[in-house]
Each structure stands twice: as C-alpha cells, then as structure tokens.
Amino acid sequence: MSTESAAGRDQTTAENPWPVRTVARKIADWIHRLGAVWVEGQVTQISARPGTQTAFLTLRDPSADVSMTVTAPMRLVRAIEPPLRDGASVVVFAKPTFFLGRGTISLRAAEIRAVGIGELLARIERLRRLLDAEGLFAPARKRKLPFLPKGIGLITGRASAAEHDVLVNAHNRWPAAPIQVINTAVQGPTAVPQIRKALSILDSDPNIDVIVIARGGGSVEDLLPFSDEALCRAVSAARTPVVSAIGHEPDSPLLDYVADLRCSTPTDAGKRIVPDVREEAARVHQLRDRARRALHGWVDTQARLLNQLCSRPVLADPIGPINRRADDVELHRERGRRAMLNTLSHEQAAVASARARLTALGPAATMARGYTVVQYPDDQGNLQVLRSISEVADGTPLRVRVVDGAVHAVARTVEPGE
C-alpha cells in the first residue's frame, strides 16, 4: 500500500498531514465535477501570440474586484466579430480546470460570445426598471446643490477633455472655486472600482459640498461603467450631492437617473455647479441700487410728512393757542369770581333781611319799644294773642318773661286793671 493511499484513507492531523499532491488532487477532483458553466464578464487582457494554438484571456467582474483566467483555442478568439478588445463584454461557456503543477484555477472555454449592443441595452433597461422600482430615481430623494460650494470634487479621466471643460467653465464663472480632481479610468473593467473608490474619498471629505462625475462622449460599450449597478447604488448612498456629466446630450447612462443633478455635457456641469461671478456682481449692484432708491424714497416721504406736520398751526405757533386759552381761563375765572361775589352779596343781604325780620319779630324788640305780645289760652286751649286785658276773664293765667332784654314766657297772673 502506498503512502498516498494510506494518507487518503486516514484523517489528516498534525502528526499525519496530507502531502501537497494529495490536497491538489482532491481539489482538482472536486473542481472537475463542477461541469461547464456560462460566465459573463469583461475582457481585461488578451494574450494571443502568433504561432500558438491557445489564447489566454483575463475575465473580470465589472462590479467587483474579481477576475479569472480563461484559456481558449485560438480559433475561437479569431472567429469573434468584431475582434475582441479590452473592455469588451463577453459570455463564455467554459469548464473550470485546476492545474496541479501551479495550483491555479482556470476556465477552459469551449464557446465565446460577444455581448451585442442590443443585449447590453436590454440589460441596462432591466436594471433601470429594477432601480426605479426601488426608488433610486425618485425626485424626492434628490438633493439641491449648494449655491456656492466651499469645495468641489471632480472624478474624471486623466488629462481628458471632460476635465478641461469642467475646470475651464467653472473657473470662468467663479475663479476662486476650489476643485479637487481625482483621475480614474472612465471605461474598461477597472473604471467602476476606481470611480467608487474616488467617490468614497470625496464623500468622506467634509470640505467637499458637491461631487461631479464627468466623461466625454463614447460608444455604448465605453459608457457601460456608468450604468453599472454597484456604481449607481454607491452614488445613491453618498451623503454629498452628486452631479452626472456623462457623454453628450443623447447619452443617458443609469448614473444620470440616480445622480442629484444630470448635466448634458461636462461643459454644462462646469456652468451649473458654481454661480457666475459677473452675474452675481451685477445682481448685487442692482440690489444696492434698489435699496438706495427705496431708502431715498422712504426718506423723502418722511421728510414731506414732517414738513406737513410742521406747517400745521399747532406746530407753527405752539405758544399762541396756549396764550389764547390762558386768556379764556382768566376770563372765565373773573366771571366766576364776580358770580361768586354776587351770590355772596345776595345771600348776605338775604341773611341780613332775615335777621332784621327775626329781630323785629322777637320779644326783645317788642320790649324795647315798650310793649309786648302776650298769649293766653282760650276756652278750647288754643293760644290767642292778647290785645286788650278786657279780652280775658279775671284770674286767667298769663305768662311773660324778660331776661337781658329777651322775652321768655313765664307764669304771671295779670290782675284786672294792670
């Protein structure tokens, strides 16, 4: 029994490990049982040397940093029309193969199909409907760009016309606009990972208020990275507003629908991310003129109102009405004084007259004149004025009293003949 067979039957341990050849063979047996599969990806590298019967391709997933090696007969590669080139999308029918000597996995292609424009557009349309259903295109989630961003991030190709258009137009409109440029691939299999990385860097920068993703025009295949699902979701999840400036006016990759603002060209993006300093200066001057005219108008109105108030009699001669009222007060005061004196004189006269009447009617005055008024009760008990002593019978009581010239009634019997 061989050592390999024994090791295959025994469970591997630190004391009884498997040889490398055993592990490699077991992996190869498991991979060879997988069978052939259809694989889709982008071609990133083609190695087809003249005189050889095998071509080597690198197939890359455009949405992830994953690639595999594909080996194919040279006749398959030459039969594809148009010829394969880097960045082309293909569908490969291949069987996974494990090479024992190198310990690597490769796909051995039996059929290679280039993905046509129609198929690409159909896939983009299906993805568009999916993202739209998820709400990534909804206008409510699109954010408004700041009026004057303190920092602008630009993701574009190195030394490209798109970079030149954005920078020139933005600086022509606002020369002090700070723009941070990150150059990435804008087509091919490496475009999506590089753009996503640049987007993450700019989105995490607190000094960046808006991010522009720009690329010039190109074919549908050239613009495929900007319809990639992973890139669209990354733009949708970004906290910073994103501006899409891809291709020309007819071009509409999915990034245009996800971005917060879609610009028809990079030139249009340079004009829309910053205001025009000349227009803003003219607007400031216009507002200053309007404010000055409004202030002058208000001052003139208030001056006219003040002049009208000052021209009124009460303000033209403020002391005159007071003096006239003072004369009226003095006149009425004098009238009141005279009326009061007249009233006092009249009342004093009335008091004096009443006093005279009382004096005249009083007993003292009567006594002073040498007679008095005597009253006596009659038979019914009523008091009667005595006019003659003969009016009363003998023995009728009469009451007369005189004290200090004042007469008071006192009991006194008047005898006949007195």
Coordinates of C-alpha atoms in Angstrom, one line a residue:
M1 CA 0.0 0.0 0.0
S2 CA 1.4 3.4 -1.0
T3 CA 1.9 6.3 1.4
E4 CA -0.5 8.4 -0.7
S5 CA -3.3 5.8 -0.5
A6 CA -2.9 5.5 3.3
A7 CA -3.0 9.2 3.7
G8 CA -6.1 9.4 1.6
R9 CA -7.9 7.0 3.9
D10 CA -6.7 8.4 7.1
Q11 CA -8.0 11.7 8.6
T12 CA -5.4 14.4 8.4
T13 CA -3.8 15.6 11.6
A14 CA -0.7 17.5 12.6
E15 CA 1.1 14.1 13.0
N16 CA -0.4 12.6 9.9
P17 CA -0.7 15.5 7.3
W18 CA -1.6 15.2 3.6
P19 CA 1.1 15.8 1.0
V20 CA 0.6 18.8 -1.3
R21 CA -0.1 16.5 -4.2
T22 CA -2.9 14.8 -2.3
V23 CA -4.6 18.1 -1.5
A24 CA -4.1 19.4 -5.0
R25 CA -5.6 16.2 -6.5
K26 CA -8.6 16.3 -4.2
I27 CA -9.2 20.0 -5.1
A28 CA -8.9 19.1 -8.8
D29 CA -11.3 16.2 -8.5
W30 CA -13.9 18.4 -6.8
I31 CA -13.5 21.2 -9.4
H32 CA -13.6 18.8 -12.3
R33 CA -17.0 17.6 -11.0
L34 CA -18.5 21.1 -11.4
G35 CA -19.0 20.8 -15.1
A36 CA -19.2 23.5 -17.7
V37 CA -20.8 26.9 -16.9
W38 CA -21.8 30.1 -18.7
V39 CA -19.8 33.0 -17.4
E40 CA -20.2 36.7 -18.2
G41 CA -17.6 39.4 -17.7
Q42 CA -15.3 42.0 -19.3
V43 CA -12.1 41.1 -21.1
T44 CA -9.2 43.0 -19.4
Q45 CA -6.3 41.3 -21.1
I46 CA -5.8 39.2 -24.2
S47 CA -2.6 37.2 -24.8
A48 CA -2.6 35.5 -28.3
R49 CA 0.9 35.1 -29.6
P50 CA 1.4 34.3 -33.2
G51 CA 2.1 30.7 -33.8
T52 CA 0.4 29.4 -30.7
Q53 CA -2.8 27.4 -30.6
T54 CA -4.0 28.7 -27.2
A55 CA -5.1 32.2 -26.2
F56 CA -5.2 33.5 -22.7
L57 CA -7.8 35.9 -21.5
T58 CA -8.5 37.6 -18.2
L59 CA -12.2 37.9 -17.4
R60 CA -13.2 40.5 -14.8
D61 CA -16.4 41.2 -13.0
P62 CA -17.1 44.9 -13.6
S63 CA -18.9 45.3 -10.3
A64 CA -16.3 43.7 -8.1
D65 CA -12.5 43.3 -7.9
V66 CA -12.7 39.7 -9.0
S67 CA -11.1 38.2 -12.1
M68 CA -10.3 34.7 -13.5
T69 CA -8.0 33.4 -16.3
V70 CA -9.6 31.9 -19.4
T71 CA -7.8 29.7 -21.8
A72 CA -9.4 29.2 -25.2
P73 CA -8.4 27.8 -28.6
M74 CA -7.0 30.5 -30.9
R75 CA -9.7 29.7 -33.4
L76 CA -12.5 30.7 -31.0
V77 CA -10.8 34.1 -30.4
R78 CA -10.2 34.7 -34.2
A79 CA -13.8 33.8 -35.0
I80 CA -15.3 36.6 -32.9
E81 CA -16.5 39.6 -34.9
P82 CA -15.7 42.4 -34.2
P83 CA -12.3 41.3 -32.8
L84 CA -12.1 41.1 -29.0
R85 CA -10.5 44.1 -27.3
D86 CA -10.0 45.2 -23.7
G87 CA -13.3 46.2 -22.0
A88 CA -15.5 44.1 -24.3
S89 CA -18.3 42.2 -22.6
V90 CA -18.4 38.5 -23.4
V91 CA -20.3 35.4 -22.4
V92 CA -18.1 32.3 -22.1
F93 CA -19.1 28.7 -21.9
A94 CA -16.2 27.1 -20.0
K95 CA -15.3 24.3 -17.7
P96 CA -13.3 25.1 -14.5
T97 CA -9.9 23.4 -14.6
F98 CA -7.4 23.0 -11.8
F99 CA -3.7 22.9 -12.8
L100 CA -1.9 20.6 -10.3
G101 CA 1.6 21.9 -11.1
R102 CA 0.8 25.5 -10.4
G103 CA -2.1 25.1 -8.0
T104 CA -4.3 27.5 -10.0
I105 CA -7.8 27.5 -11.4
S106 CA -8.6 28.5 -14.9
L107 CA -11.6 28.4 -17.2
R108 CA -11.2 26.3 -20.3
A109 CA -13.5 28.0 -22.9
A110 CA -15.5 25.9 -25.4
E111 CA -17.5 28.9 -26.7
I112 CA -17.1 32.6 -26.6
R113 CA -19.9 35.1 -27.5
A114 CA -19.5 38.8 -27.6
V115 CA -22.4 40.6 -26.0
G116 CA -24.1 42.7 -28.6
I117 CA -25.4 46.2 -28.3
G118 CA -29.0 45.1 -28.2
E119 CA -28.3 42.7 -25.4
L120 CA -26.4 45.4 -23.5
L121 CA -29.2 47.9 -23.9
A122 CA -31.7 45.2 -22.8
R123 CA -29.7 44.5 -19.7
I124 CA -29.4 48.2 -18.9
E125 CA -33.2 48.6 -19.4
R126 CA -33.9 45.7 -17.0
L127 CA -31.6 47.3 -14.4
R128 CA -33.2 50.7 -14.9
R129 CA -36.6 49.2 -14.1
L130 CA -35.2 47.5 -11.1
L131 CA -33.6 50.6 -9.7
D132 CA -36.6 52.7 -10.5
A133 CA -38.8 50.3 -8.6
E134 CA -36.6 50.6 -5.6
G135 CA -37.0 54.4 -5.6
L136 CA -33.4 55.3 -6.6
F137 CA -34.7 57.6 -9.3
A138 CA -37.3 59.3 -7.2
P139 CA -37.2 63.1 -7.4
A140 CA -37.9 63.4 -3.7
R141 CA -34.6 61.9 -2.8
K142 CA -32.6 64.2 -5.0
R143 CA -30.7 66.9 -3.0
K144 CA -30.3 70.5 -4.1
L145 CA -26.8 71.7 -4.9
P146 CA -25.4 74.5 -2.6
F147 CA -25.4 77.9 -4.1
L148 CA -21.7 78.4 -3.7
P149 CA -19.9 75.1 -2.7
K150 CA -16.9 75.5 -0.4
G151 CA -15.3 72.5 -2.2
I152 CA -16.0 70.7 -5.4
G153 CA -14.8 67.1 -6.1
L154 CA -14.3 66.1 -9.7
I155 CA -13.9 62.4 -10.8
T156 CA -12.8 62.1 -14.4
G157 CA -10.2 60.7 -16.7
R158 CA -6.6 61.9 -16.6
A159 CA -5.9 64.9 -19.0
S160 CA -9.3 64.3 -20.6
A161 CA -11.4 66.8 -22.5
A162 CA -14.1 66.4 -19.8
E163 CA -11.7 67.5 -17.1
H164 CA -10.6 70.5 -19.1
D165 CA -14.3 71.5 -19.9
V166 CA -15.3 71.3 -16.2
L167 CA -12.3 73.2 -14.9
V168 CA -12.3 75.9 -17.5
N169 CA -16.0 76.7 -17.3
A170 CA -16.2 76.5 -13.5
H171 CA -13.2 78.9 -13.1
N172 CA -14.5 81.2 -15.8
R173 CA -17.7 81.6 -13.9
W174 CA -16.2 81.6 -10.4
P175 CA -12.4 82.0 -10.5
A176 CA -12.0 81.2 -6.8
A177 CA -13.9 77.9 -6.9
P178 CA -11.8 75.2 -5.2
I179 CA -11.9 72.0 -7.2
Q180 CA -10.2 68.7 -6.1
V181 CA -9.7 66.4 -9.1
I182 CA -9.3 62.6 -8.8
N183 CA -8.3 60.9 -12.1
T184 CA -9.7 57.4 -12.7
A185 CA -10.3 55.1 -15.5
V186 CA -13.6 56.0 -17.2
Q187 CA -14.0 52.9 -19.4
G188 CA -13.0 49.4 -19.2
P189 CA -13.1 46.8 -16.4
T190 CA -11.2 48.9 -13.9
A191 CA -13.4 52.0 -14.2
V192 CA -16.1 51.1 -11.7
P193 CA -13.8 50.1 -8.8
Q194 CA -11.7 53.2 -9.3
I195 CA -14.7 55.6 -9.6
R196 CA -16.3 54.0 -6.5
K197 CA -13.1 54.5 -4.5
A198 CA -12.8 58.1 -5.6
L199 CA -16.4 58.7 -4.7
S200 CA -15.9 57.3 -1.2
I201 CA -12.8 59.5 -0.7
L202 CA -14.6 62.7 -1.8
D203 CA -17.8 61.8 0.1
S204 CA -15.9 61.4 3.4
D205 CA -14.2 64.8 2.9
P206 CA -16.1 67.5 5.0
N207 CA -14.8 70.2 2.7
I208 CA -16.4 68.8 -0.4
D209 CA -20.0 70.1 -0.9
V210 CA -20.6 68.6 -4.4
I211 CA -19.1 65.8 -6.5
V212 CA -19.0 65.8 -10.3
I213 CA -18.5 62.6 -12.3
A214 CA -17.6 63.6 -15.8
R215 CA -16.7 61.8 -19.0
G216 CA -16.7 62.7 -22.7
G217 CA -18.8 61.0 -25.3
G218 CA -18.3 57.5 -26.5
S219 CA -20.0 54.3 -27.6
V220 CA -22.4 52.3 -25.6
E221 CA -19.6 50.0 -24.6
D222 CA -17.5 52.9 -23.5
L223 CA -20.2 54.2 -21.2
L224 CA -21.1 50.9 -19.7
P225 CA -19.3 51.6 -16.4
F226 CA -21.7 54.5 -15.7
S227 CA -24.7 52.1 -16.0
D228 CA -23.2 49.6 -13.5
E229 CA -25.4 48.6 -10.6
A230 CA -22.8 48.9 -8.0
L231 CA -21.8 52.4 -9.0
C232 CA -25.4 53.5 -9.1
R233 CA -26.0 52.2 -5.6
A234 CA -22.9 53.9 -4.4
V235 CA -24.0 57.2 -5.8
S236 CA -27.4 56.8 -4.3
A237 CA -25.9 56.1 -0.8
A238 CA -23.5 59.1 -1.0
R239 CA -24.2 61.9 1.6
T240 CA -22.8 64.6 -0.8
P241 CA -24.8 65.7 -3.8
V242 CA -23.6 64.1 -7.0
V243 CA -23.6 65.6 -10.5
S244 CA -23.6 63.4 -13.5
A245 CA -21.9 64.8 -16.6
I246 CA -21.5 61.7 -18.9
G247 CA -21.2 61.9 -22.7
H248 CA -23.3 64.2 -24.8
E249 CA -26.9 65.2 -24.8
P250 CA -28.3 61.9 -26.3
D251 CA -26.3 59.7 -23.9
S252 CA -28.2 58.7 -20.8
P253 CA -26.5 56.1 -18.7
L254 CA -28.2 55.0 -15.5
L255 CA -26.0 57.3 -13.4
D256 CA -27.9 60.2 -14.9
Y257 CA -31.1 59.0 -13.2
V258 CA -29.5 58.3 -9.8
A259 CA -27.5 61.5 -9.6
D260 CA -28.9 64.5 -7.8
L261 CA -28.3 66.6 -10.9
R262 CA -27.9 65.5 -14.5
C263 CA -25.9 67.7 -16.9
S264 CA -26.0 67.1 -20.6
T265 CA -22.2 67.6 -21.0
P266 CA -19.1 68.3 -18.8
T267 CA -19.3 71.9 -20.1
D268 CA -22.8 72.2 -18.8
A269 CA -21.7 70.8 -15.4
G270 CA -18.9 73.4 -15.1
K271 CA -21.6 76.1 -15.6
R272 CA -24.1 74.7 -13.2
I273 CA -22.1 73.8 -10.1
V274 CA -21.0 77.4 -9.4
P275 CA -22.7 80.8 -10.0
D276 CA -21.4 83.4 -12.5
V277 CA -19.4 86.0 -10.6
R278 CA -20.3 88.6 -13.1
E279 CA -24.0 87.9 -12.9
E280 CA -23.8 87.9 -9.1
A281 CA -21.9 91.1 -9.0
A282 CA -24.5 92.7 -11.4
R283 CA -27.2 91.4 -9.1
V284 CA -25.5 92.8 -6.1
H285 CA -25.2 96.2 -7.8
Q286 CA -28.9 96.0 -8.8
L287 CA -30.0 95.2 -5.3
R288 CA -27.9 98.0 -3.9
D289 CA -29.4 100.5 -6.4
R290 CA -32.9 99.2 -5.5
A291 CA -32.1 99.5 -1.8
R292 CA -30.7 103.0 -2.3
R293 CA -33.8 104.2 -4.2
A294 CA -36.1 102.6 -1.7
L295 CA -34.2 104.3 1.2
H296 CA -34.2 107.7 -0.6
G297 CA -37.9 107.3 -1.4
W298 CA -38.6 106.5 2.3
V299 CA -36.6 109.5 3.5
D300 CA -38.3 111.8 1.0
T301 CA -41.8 110.5 2.1
Q302 CA -40.9 111.0 5.8
A303 CA -39.5 114.5 5.1
R304 CA -42.7 115.5 3.3
L305 CA -44.7 114.2 6.2
L306 CA -42.6 116.1 8.7
N307 CA -42.9 119.3 6.7
Q308 CA -46.7 118.8 6.6
L309 CA -46.7 118.3 10.4
C310 CA -44.5 121.4 10.9
S311 CA -46.7 123.5 8.7
R312 CA -49.8 122.9 10.8
P313 CA -50.9 125.8 13.1
V314 CA -50.5 123.8 16.3
L315 CA -46.8 123.3 15.5
A316 CA -46.2 126.6 13.6
D317 CA -47.3 128.6 16.7
P318 CA -47.4 126.2 19.6
I319 CA -47.5 129.1 22.3
G320 CA -50.4 131.1 20.6
P321 CA -53.1 128.5 21.4
I322 CA -51.8 128.3 25.0
N323 CA -51.9 132.0 25.4
R324 CA -55.4 132.2 23.9
R325 CA -56.6 129.5 26.2
A326 CA -54.9 131.3 29.1
D327 CA -56.9 134.4 28.3
D328 CA -60.1 132.3 28.2
V329 CA -59.2 130.8 31.5
E330 CA -58.6 134.2 33.0
L331 CA -61.9 135.5 31.6
H332 CA -63.9 132.6 33.0
R333 CA -62.0 132.8 36.3
E334 CA -63.0 136.5 36.6
R335 CA -66.6 135.7 35.6
G336 CA -66.7 133.0 38.3
R337 CA -65.2 135.4 40.9
R338 CA -67.9 138.0 40.1
A339 CA -70.6 135.4 40.1
M340 CA -69.4 134.1 43.4
L341 CA -69.3 137.7 44.9
N342 CA -72.7 138.4 43.6
T343 CA -74.0 135.2 45.1
L344 CA -72.3 136.0 48.4
S345 CA -73.7 139.6 48.3
H346 CA -77.2 138.3 47.6
E347 CA -77.0 135.7 50.3
Q348 CA -75.6 138.2 52.8
A349 CA -78.5 140.5 52.0
A350 CA -80.9 137.7 52.5
V351 CA -79.3 136.8 55.8
A352 CA -79.4 140.4 56.9
S353 CA -83.1 140.7 55.9
A354 CA -83.9 137.5 57.7
R355 CA -82.1 138.7 60.7
A356 CA -83.9 142.0 60.6
R357 CA -87.3 140.2 60.4
L358 CA -86.3 138.0 63.2
T359 CA -85.2 140.9 65.3
A360 CA -88.4 142.8 64.5
L361 CA -90.5 139.8 65.5
G362 CA -88.5 138.9 68.6
P363 CA -89.7 139.8 72.1
A364 CA -86.7 141.9 72.8
A365 CA -87.6 144.3 70.1
T366 CA -91.1 144.4 71.3
M367 CA -89.9 145.1 74.8
A368 CA -87.6 147.7 73.6
R369 CA -90.5 149.5 72.0
G370 CA -92.3 149.4 75.4
Y371 CA -94.9 146.7 74.8
T372 CA -95.0 143.1 74.5
V373 CA -97.1 140.4 72.9
V374 CA -98.8 138.2 75.4
Q375 CA -100.6 135.0 74.5
Y376 CA -103.2 133.2 76.6
P377 CA -105.2 130.0 76.2
D378 CA -108.8 130.3 75.3
D379 CA -111.6 128.0 76.5
Q380 CA -110.6 125.3 73.9
G381 CA -106.9 125.5 75.0
N382 CA -105.8 127.4 71.9
L383 CA -103.3 130.2 72.4
Q384 CA -104.6 133.6 71.5
V385 CA -102.8 137.0 71.2
L386 CA -103.7 139.3 74.0
R387 CA -104.8 142.7 72.5
S388 CA -106.6 144.0 75.5
I389 CA -106.8 143.0 79.0
S390 CA -110.5 143.1 78.8
E391 CA -110.5 140.1 76.5
V392 CA -109.6 137.7 79.3
A393 CA -111.5 137.0 82.4
D394 CA -110.3 137.7 85.8
G395 CA -107.9 135.1 87.1
T396 CA -106.7 133.9 83.6
P397 CA -103.0 133.0 83.8
L398 CA -100.7 135.0 81.5
R399 CA -97.0 134.1 81.0
V400 CA -94.4 136.7 80.2
R401 CA -90.6 136.5 80.9
V402 CA -87.9 139.0 80.2
V403 CA -84.2 138.2 80.7
D404 CA -81.4 140.5 79.5
G405 CA -83.7 142.2 77.1
A406 CA -85.1 138.8 75.7
V407 CA -88.6 137.9 76.5
H408 CA -89.4 134.4 77.6
A409 CA -92.8 133.1 78.7
V410 CA -93.1 132.9 82.4
A411 CA -96.1 132.3 84.7
R412 CA -97.7 135.5 85.9
T413 CA -101.2 136.3 86.9
V414 CA -102.4 139.6 85.4
E415 CA -104.9 141.2 87.6
P416 CA -107.7 143.3 86.1
G417 CA -106.7 146.9 85.8
E418 CA -102.9 146.3 85.3

